[in-house]
Short mmCIF file of C-alpha atoms in Angstrom, two decimals:
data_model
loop_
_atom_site.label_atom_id
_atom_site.label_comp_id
_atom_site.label_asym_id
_atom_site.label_seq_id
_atom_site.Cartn_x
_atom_site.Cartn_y
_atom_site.Cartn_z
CA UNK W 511 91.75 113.79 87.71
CA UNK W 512 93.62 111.80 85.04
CA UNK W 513 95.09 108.11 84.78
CA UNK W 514 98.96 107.88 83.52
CA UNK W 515 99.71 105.35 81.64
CA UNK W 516 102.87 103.60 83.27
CA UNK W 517 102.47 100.14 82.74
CA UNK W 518 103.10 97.16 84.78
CA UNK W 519 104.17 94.02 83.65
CA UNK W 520 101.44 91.32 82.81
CA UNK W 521 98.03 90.51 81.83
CA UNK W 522 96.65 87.09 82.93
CA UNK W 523 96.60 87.33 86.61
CA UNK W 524 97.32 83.77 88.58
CA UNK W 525 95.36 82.65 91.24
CA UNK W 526 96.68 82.68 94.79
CA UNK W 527 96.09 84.02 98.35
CA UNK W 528 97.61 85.54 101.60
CA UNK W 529 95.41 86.49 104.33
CA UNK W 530 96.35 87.45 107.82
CA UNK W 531 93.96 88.87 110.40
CA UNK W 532 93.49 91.96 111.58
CA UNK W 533 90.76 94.17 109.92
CA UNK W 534 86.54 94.02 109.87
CA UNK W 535 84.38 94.90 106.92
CA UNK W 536 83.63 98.17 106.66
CA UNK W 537 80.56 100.19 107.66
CA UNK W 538 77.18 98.97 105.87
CA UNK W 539 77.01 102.19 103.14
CA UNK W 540 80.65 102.60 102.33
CA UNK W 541 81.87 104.42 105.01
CA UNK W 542 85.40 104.43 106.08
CA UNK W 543 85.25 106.30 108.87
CA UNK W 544 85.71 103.22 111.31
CA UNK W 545 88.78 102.53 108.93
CA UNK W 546 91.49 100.85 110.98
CA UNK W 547 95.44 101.89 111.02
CA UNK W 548 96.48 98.51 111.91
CA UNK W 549 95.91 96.59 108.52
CA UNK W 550 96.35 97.15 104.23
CA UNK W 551 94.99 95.30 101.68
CA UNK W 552 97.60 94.88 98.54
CA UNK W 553 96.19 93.80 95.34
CA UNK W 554 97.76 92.15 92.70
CA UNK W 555 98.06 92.11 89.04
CA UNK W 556 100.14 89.42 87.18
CA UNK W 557 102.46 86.87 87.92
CA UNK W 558 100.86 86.12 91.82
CA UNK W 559 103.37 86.99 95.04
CA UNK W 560 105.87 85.30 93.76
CA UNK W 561 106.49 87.12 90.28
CA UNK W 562 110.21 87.83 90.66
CA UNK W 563 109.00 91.15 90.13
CA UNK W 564 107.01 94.20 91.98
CA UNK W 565 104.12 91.94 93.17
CA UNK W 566 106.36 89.91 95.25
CA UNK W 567 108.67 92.82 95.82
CA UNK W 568 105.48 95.06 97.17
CA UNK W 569 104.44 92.27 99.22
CA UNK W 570 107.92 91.79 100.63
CA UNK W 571 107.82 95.28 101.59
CA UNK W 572 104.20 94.95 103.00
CA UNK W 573 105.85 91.83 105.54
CA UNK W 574 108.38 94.02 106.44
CA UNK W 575 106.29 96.60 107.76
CA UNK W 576 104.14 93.98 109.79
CA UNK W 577 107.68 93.12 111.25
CA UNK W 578 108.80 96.59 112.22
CA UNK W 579 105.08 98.45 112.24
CA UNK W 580 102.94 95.99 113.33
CA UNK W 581 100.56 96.48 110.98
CA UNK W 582 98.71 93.80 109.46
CA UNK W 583 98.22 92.26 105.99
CA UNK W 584 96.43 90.34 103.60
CA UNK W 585 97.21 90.12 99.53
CA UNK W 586 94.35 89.47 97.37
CA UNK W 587 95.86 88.26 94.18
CA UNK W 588 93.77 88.33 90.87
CA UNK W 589 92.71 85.35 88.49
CA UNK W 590 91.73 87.42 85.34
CA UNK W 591 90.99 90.68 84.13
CA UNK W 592 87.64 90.91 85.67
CA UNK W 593 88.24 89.99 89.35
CA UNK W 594 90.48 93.44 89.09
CA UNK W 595 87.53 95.94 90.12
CA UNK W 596 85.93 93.73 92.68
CA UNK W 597 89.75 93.35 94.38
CA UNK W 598 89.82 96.99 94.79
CA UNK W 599 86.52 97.30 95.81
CA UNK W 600 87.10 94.30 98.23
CA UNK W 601 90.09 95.73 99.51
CA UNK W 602 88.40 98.72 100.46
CA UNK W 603 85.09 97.01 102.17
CA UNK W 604 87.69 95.22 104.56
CA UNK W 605 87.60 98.57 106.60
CA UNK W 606 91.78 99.04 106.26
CA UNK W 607 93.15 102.65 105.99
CA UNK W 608 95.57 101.74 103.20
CA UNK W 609 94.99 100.23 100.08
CA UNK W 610 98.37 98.93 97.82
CA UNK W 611 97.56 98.26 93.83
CA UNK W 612 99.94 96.81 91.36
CA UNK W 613 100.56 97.92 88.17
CA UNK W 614 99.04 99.44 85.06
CA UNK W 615 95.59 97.49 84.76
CA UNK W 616 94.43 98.39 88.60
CA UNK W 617 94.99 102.15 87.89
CA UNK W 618 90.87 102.73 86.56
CA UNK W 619 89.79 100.70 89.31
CA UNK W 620 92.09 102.40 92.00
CA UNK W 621 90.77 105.94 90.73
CA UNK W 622 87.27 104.85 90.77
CA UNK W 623 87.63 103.72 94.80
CA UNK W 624 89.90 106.80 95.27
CA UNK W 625 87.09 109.20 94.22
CA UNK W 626 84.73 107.20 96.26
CA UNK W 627 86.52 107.09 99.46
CA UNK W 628 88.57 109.83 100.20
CA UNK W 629 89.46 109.45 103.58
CA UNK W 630 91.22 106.71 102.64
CA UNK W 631 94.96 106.15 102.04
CA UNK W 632 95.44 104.52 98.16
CA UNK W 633 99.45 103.95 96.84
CA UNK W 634 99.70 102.19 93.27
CA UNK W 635 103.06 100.54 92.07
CA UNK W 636 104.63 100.94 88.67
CA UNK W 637 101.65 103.30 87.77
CA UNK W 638 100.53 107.04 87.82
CA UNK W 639 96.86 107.27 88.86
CA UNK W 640 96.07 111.56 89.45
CA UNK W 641 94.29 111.62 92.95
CA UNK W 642 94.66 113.41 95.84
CA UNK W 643 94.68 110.35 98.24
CA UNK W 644 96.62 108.43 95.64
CA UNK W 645 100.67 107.85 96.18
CA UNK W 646 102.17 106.67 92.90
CA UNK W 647 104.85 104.22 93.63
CA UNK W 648 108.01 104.82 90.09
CA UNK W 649 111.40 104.47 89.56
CA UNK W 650 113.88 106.22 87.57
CA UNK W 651 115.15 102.59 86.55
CA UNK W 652 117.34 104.33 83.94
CA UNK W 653 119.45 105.49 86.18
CA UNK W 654 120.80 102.35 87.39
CA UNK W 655 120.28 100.86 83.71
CA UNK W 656 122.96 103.54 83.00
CA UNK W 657 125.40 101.62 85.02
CA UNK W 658 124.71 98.36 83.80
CA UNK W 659 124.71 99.21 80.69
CA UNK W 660 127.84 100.67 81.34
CA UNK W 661 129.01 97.65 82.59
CA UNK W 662 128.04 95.43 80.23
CA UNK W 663 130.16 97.09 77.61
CA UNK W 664 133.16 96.97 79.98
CA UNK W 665 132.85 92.93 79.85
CA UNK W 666 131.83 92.22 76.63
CA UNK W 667 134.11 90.30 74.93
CA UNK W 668 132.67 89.96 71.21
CA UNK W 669 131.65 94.26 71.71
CA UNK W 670 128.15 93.51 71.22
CA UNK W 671 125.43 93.44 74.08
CA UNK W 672 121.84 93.18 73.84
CA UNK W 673 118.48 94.13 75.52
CA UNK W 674 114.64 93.29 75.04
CA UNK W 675 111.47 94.08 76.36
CA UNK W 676 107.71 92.25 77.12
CA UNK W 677 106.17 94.91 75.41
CA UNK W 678 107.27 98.32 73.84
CA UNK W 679 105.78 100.52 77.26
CA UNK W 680 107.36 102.79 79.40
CA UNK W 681 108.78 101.19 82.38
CA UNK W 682 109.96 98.79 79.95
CA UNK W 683 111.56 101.52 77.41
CA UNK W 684 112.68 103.50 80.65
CA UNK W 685 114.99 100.52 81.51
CA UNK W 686 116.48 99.70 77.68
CA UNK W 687 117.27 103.89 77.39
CA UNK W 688 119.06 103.96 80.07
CA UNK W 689 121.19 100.67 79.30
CA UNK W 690 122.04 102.44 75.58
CA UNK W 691 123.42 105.61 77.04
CA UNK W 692 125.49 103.69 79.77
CA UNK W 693 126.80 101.59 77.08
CA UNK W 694 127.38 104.84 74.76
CA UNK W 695 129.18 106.34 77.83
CA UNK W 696 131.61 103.67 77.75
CA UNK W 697 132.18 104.22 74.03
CA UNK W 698 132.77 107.49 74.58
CA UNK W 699 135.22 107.11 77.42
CA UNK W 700 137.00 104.49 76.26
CA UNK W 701 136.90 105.17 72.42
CA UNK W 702 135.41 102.05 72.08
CA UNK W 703 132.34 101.06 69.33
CA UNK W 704 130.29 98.35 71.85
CA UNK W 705 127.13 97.68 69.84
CA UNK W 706 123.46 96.87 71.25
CA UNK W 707 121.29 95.17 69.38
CA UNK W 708 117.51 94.88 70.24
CA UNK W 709 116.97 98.89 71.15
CA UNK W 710 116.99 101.96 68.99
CA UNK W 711 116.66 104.81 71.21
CA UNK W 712 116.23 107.72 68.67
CA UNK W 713 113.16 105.54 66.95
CA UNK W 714 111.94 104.25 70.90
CA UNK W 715 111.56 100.94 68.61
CA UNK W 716 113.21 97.79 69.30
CA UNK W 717 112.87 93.94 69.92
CA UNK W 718 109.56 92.79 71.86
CA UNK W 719 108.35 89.52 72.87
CA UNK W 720 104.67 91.06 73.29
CA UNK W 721 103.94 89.25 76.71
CA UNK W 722 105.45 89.22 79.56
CA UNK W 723 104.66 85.32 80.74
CA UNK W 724 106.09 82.89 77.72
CA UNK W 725 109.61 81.44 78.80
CA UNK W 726 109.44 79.91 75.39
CA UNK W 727 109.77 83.48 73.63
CA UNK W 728 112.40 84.59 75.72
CA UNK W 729 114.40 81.72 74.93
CA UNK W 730 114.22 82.12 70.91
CA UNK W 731 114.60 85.87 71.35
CA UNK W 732 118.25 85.49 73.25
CA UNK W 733 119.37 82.95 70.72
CA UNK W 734 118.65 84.93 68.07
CA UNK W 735 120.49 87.74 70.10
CA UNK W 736 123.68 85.32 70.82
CA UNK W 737 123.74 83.99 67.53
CA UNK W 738 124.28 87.87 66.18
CA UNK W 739 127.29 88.03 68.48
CA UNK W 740 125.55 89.47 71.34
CA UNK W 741 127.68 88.32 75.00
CA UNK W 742 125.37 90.50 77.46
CA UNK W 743 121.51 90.86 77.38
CA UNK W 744 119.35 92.69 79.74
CA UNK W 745 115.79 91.08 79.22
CA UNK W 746 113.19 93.76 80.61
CA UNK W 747 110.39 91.21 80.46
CA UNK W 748 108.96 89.73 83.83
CA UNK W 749 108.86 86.02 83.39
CA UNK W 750 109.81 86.10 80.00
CA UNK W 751 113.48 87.21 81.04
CA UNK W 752 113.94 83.46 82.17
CA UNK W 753 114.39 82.19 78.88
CA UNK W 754 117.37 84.49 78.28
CA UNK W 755 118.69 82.60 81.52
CA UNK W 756 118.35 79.74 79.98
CA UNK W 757 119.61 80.17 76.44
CA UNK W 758 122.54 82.02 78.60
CA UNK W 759 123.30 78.99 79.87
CA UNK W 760 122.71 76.61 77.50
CA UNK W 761 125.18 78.83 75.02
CA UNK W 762 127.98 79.65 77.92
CA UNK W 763 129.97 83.06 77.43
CA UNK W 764 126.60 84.85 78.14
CA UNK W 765 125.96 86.43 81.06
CA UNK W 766 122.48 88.36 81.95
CA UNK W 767 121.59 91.31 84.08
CA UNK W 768 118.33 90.54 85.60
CA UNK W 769 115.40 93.61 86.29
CA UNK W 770 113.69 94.82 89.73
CA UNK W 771 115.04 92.25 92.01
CA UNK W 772 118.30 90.62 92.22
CA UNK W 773 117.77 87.78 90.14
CA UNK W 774 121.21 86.03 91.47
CA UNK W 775 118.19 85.46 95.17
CA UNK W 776 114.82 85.56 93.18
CA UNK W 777 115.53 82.75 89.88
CA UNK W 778 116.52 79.62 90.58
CA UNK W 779 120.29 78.25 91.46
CA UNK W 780 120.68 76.92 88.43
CA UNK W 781 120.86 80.31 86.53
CA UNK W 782 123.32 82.24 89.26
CA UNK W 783 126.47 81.42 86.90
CA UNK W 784 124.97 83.69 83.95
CA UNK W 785 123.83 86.48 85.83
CA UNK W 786 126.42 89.58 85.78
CA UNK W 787 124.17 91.84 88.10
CA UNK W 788 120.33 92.93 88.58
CA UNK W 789 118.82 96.52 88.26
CA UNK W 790 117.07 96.58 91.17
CA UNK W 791 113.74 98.58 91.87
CA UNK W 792 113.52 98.97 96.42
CA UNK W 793 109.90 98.60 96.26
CA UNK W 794 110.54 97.11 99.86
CA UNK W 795 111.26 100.46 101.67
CA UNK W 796 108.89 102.44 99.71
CA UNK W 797 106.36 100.22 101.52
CA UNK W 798 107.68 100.61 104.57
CA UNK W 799 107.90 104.68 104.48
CA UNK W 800 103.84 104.65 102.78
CA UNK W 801 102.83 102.82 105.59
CA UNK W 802 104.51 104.56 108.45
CA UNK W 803 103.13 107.84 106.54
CA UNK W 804 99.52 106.40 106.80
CA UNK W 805 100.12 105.26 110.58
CA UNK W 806 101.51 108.58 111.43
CA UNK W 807 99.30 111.24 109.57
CA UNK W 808 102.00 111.94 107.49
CA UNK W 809 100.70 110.07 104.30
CA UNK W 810 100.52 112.56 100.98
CA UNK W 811 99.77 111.62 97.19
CA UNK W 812 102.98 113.37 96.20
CA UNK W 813 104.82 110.58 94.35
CA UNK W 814 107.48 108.13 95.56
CA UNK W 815 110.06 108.47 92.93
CA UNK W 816 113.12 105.81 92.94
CA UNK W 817 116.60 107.23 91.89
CA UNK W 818 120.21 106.45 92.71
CA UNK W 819 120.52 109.11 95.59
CA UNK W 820 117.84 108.28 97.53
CA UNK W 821 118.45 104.39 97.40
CA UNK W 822 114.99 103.47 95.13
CA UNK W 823 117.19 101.99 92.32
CA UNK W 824 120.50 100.46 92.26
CA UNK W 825 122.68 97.51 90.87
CA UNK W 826 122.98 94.28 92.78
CA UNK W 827 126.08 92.83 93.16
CA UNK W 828 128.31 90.66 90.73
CA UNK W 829 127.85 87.96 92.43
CA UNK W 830 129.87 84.92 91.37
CA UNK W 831 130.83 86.82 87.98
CA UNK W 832 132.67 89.52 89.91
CA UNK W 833 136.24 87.98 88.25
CA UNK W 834 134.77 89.74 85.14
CA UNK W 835 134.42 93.26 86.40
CA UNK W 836 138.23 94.60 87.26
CA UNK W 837 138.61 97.09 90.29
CA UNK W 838 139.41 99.98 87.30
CA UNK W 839 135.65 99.23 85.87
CA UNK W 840 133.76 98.79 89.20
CA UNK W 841 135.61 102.30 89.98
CA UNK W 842 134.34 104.00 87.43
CA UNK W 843 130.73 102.33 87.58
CA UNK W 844 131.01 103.77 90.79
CA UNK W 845 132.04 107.62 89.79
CA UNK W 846 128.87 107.43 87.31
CA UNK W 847 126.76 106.39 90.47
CA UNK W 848 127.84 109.81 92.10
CA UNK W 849 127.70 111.93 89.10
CA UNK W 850 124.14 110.74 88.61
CA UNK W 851 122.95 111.56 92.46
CA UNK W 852 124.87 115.07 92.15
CA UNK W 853 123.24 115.75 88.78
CA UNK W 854 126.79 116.23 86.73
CA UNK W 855 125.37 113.04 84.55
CA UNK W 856 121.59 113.25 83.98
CA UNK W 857 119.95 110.34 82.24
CA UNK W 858 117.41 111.04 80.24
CA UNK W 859 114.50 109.32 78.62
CA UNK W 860 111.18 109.75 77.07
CA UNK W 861 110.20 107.23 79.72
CA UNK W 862 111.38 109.35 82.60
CA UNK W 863 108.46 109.93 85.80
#
């Protein structure tokens, strides 16, 4: 059994807490054979529930299946790097049958409690732990980045868009491939030469703010981005993204697309006339489904992949910049959705799950 390496945003986790009744300790001596269906444990990595990201987007899903499953829930969120194990290992004393992790930095302690207790159910988001009671939770995010990448050449006006990441890591890569080939697709189609600064696909090398928390670095990173010309930036970096928001804002005649959840509902008001469009990872379903699975004997380790056909990734709506995208582009944004699910247009990337 083996760890992957797809990493999850973050690395100083922030204190906070959820707890709903519902489940006992376990047995004294480990054993989860009085393990109850009616109740999961999620926990956390960075950012707390309300991230703007897969924590909160997890934990969304987890509500929604109390709603329609009647399961219960509780979300133990982390306050540094060493409450991680003991989460896990909490999580799996409280006697419930499934156990959610978040990202990257829980996948060594989700093994370890795998190994130890396989009769229980483990998923992990944004991650690739090798077990076989362990349900990695990925998206094919460049997919959808395709599209918006696409369309973010069809409404630049200066022919120069942008992207940046956190960190130089897959999920983060995944998401700035895809958004050069959709915007290379549009060159090609419309004989165009839109320019993206901040990625270079061929090298997988590019412009990094090396955290994923510090608005701050965001901030300088888009100006530097507008001030080279760029009218469009896709930040792919948690928290961090909000200072392209801002400097979007500040600069006017920049508009952002926002990552994982539709940024227009999760970021404040303030920022809703910059944002062109989200790409969106539905960690809220694939909740839902692992959950039923678990409550109905179903449950399997084979991976929960997000694409385009089966509704795990997508682009949110325009929103209030929808004057900028004419019925001609949204129509052929959406031909590219259907030549992706029918496999005429396959995205590729180093990055790919």
């Amino acid at each position: 059994m083996s760890v992957g390496r797809w990493f999850g945003y973050g690395a100083v986790l922030v204190a906070a807490s959820v707890t709903l009744v519902g489940c006992g300790p376990a047995p004294e001596g480990g054993s989860t054979e009085a393990a109850s269906e009616s109740c999961v444990r999620m926990v956390t990595n960075s950012g707390g529930l309300e991230d703007r990201s897969f924590n909160q987007a997890s934990w969304e899903g987890l509500q929604r299946a109390e709603d329609e499953l009647g399961v219960e829930a509780e979300a133990i969120v982390s306050t540094g790097e060493t409450d991680l194990a003991p989460n896990v290992q909490q999580a799996v004393e409280s006697g419930c049958e499934l156990i959610v992790t978040v990202g990257f930095e829980l996948a060594d302690a989700t093994l370890s409690q795998a190994e130890a207790n396989p009769d229980l159910a483990f998923a992990i988001v944004d991650e690739v732990v090798e077990a076989e009671n362990v349900k990695p939770v990925i998206f094919d995010t460049a997919q959808a980045s395709f599209l918006a990448g696409y369309l973010a050449a069809g409404v630049s006006k200066t022919g120069i868009v942008a992207t940046f990441g956190g960190g130089n890591q897959p999920p983060v890569t995944l998401f700035m491939d895809g958004f050069v080939d959709g915007v290379a697709k549009y060159n090609e189609v419309h004989g165009t030469a839109v320019q993206v600064l901040g990625w270079d696909k061929a090298a997988q090398d590019g412009a990094f703010t090396g955290d994923f928390e510090d608005i701050n670095k965001g901030k300088a990173l888009s100006e530097s981005l507008i001030d080279q010309g760029a009218d469009v930036i896709l930040p792919v970096a948690g928290q961090v993204g909000e200072g392209a928001t801002a400097a979007a804002l500040e600069r006017g005649g920049v508009s952002v697309i926002w990552v994982d959840s539709d940024g227009y509902e999760s970021l404040a008001a303030e920022f809703r006339p910059v944002l062109l469009t989200s790409v969106l990872k539905n960690t809220q379903d694939a909740m839902v489904e692992i959950v039923g699975a678990v409550q109905d004997g179903s449950f399997s380790n084979e991976p929960y992949v997000g694409t385009l056909e089966n509704g795990g990734v997508e682009i949110a709506p325009y929103h209030d910049l929808a004057p900028l995208v004419s019925p001609a582009l949204d129509g052929e944004i959406e031909g590219l959705r259907q030549a992706i699910i029918s496999g005429e247009i396959v995205v590729e990337s180093p990055s790919a799950p």
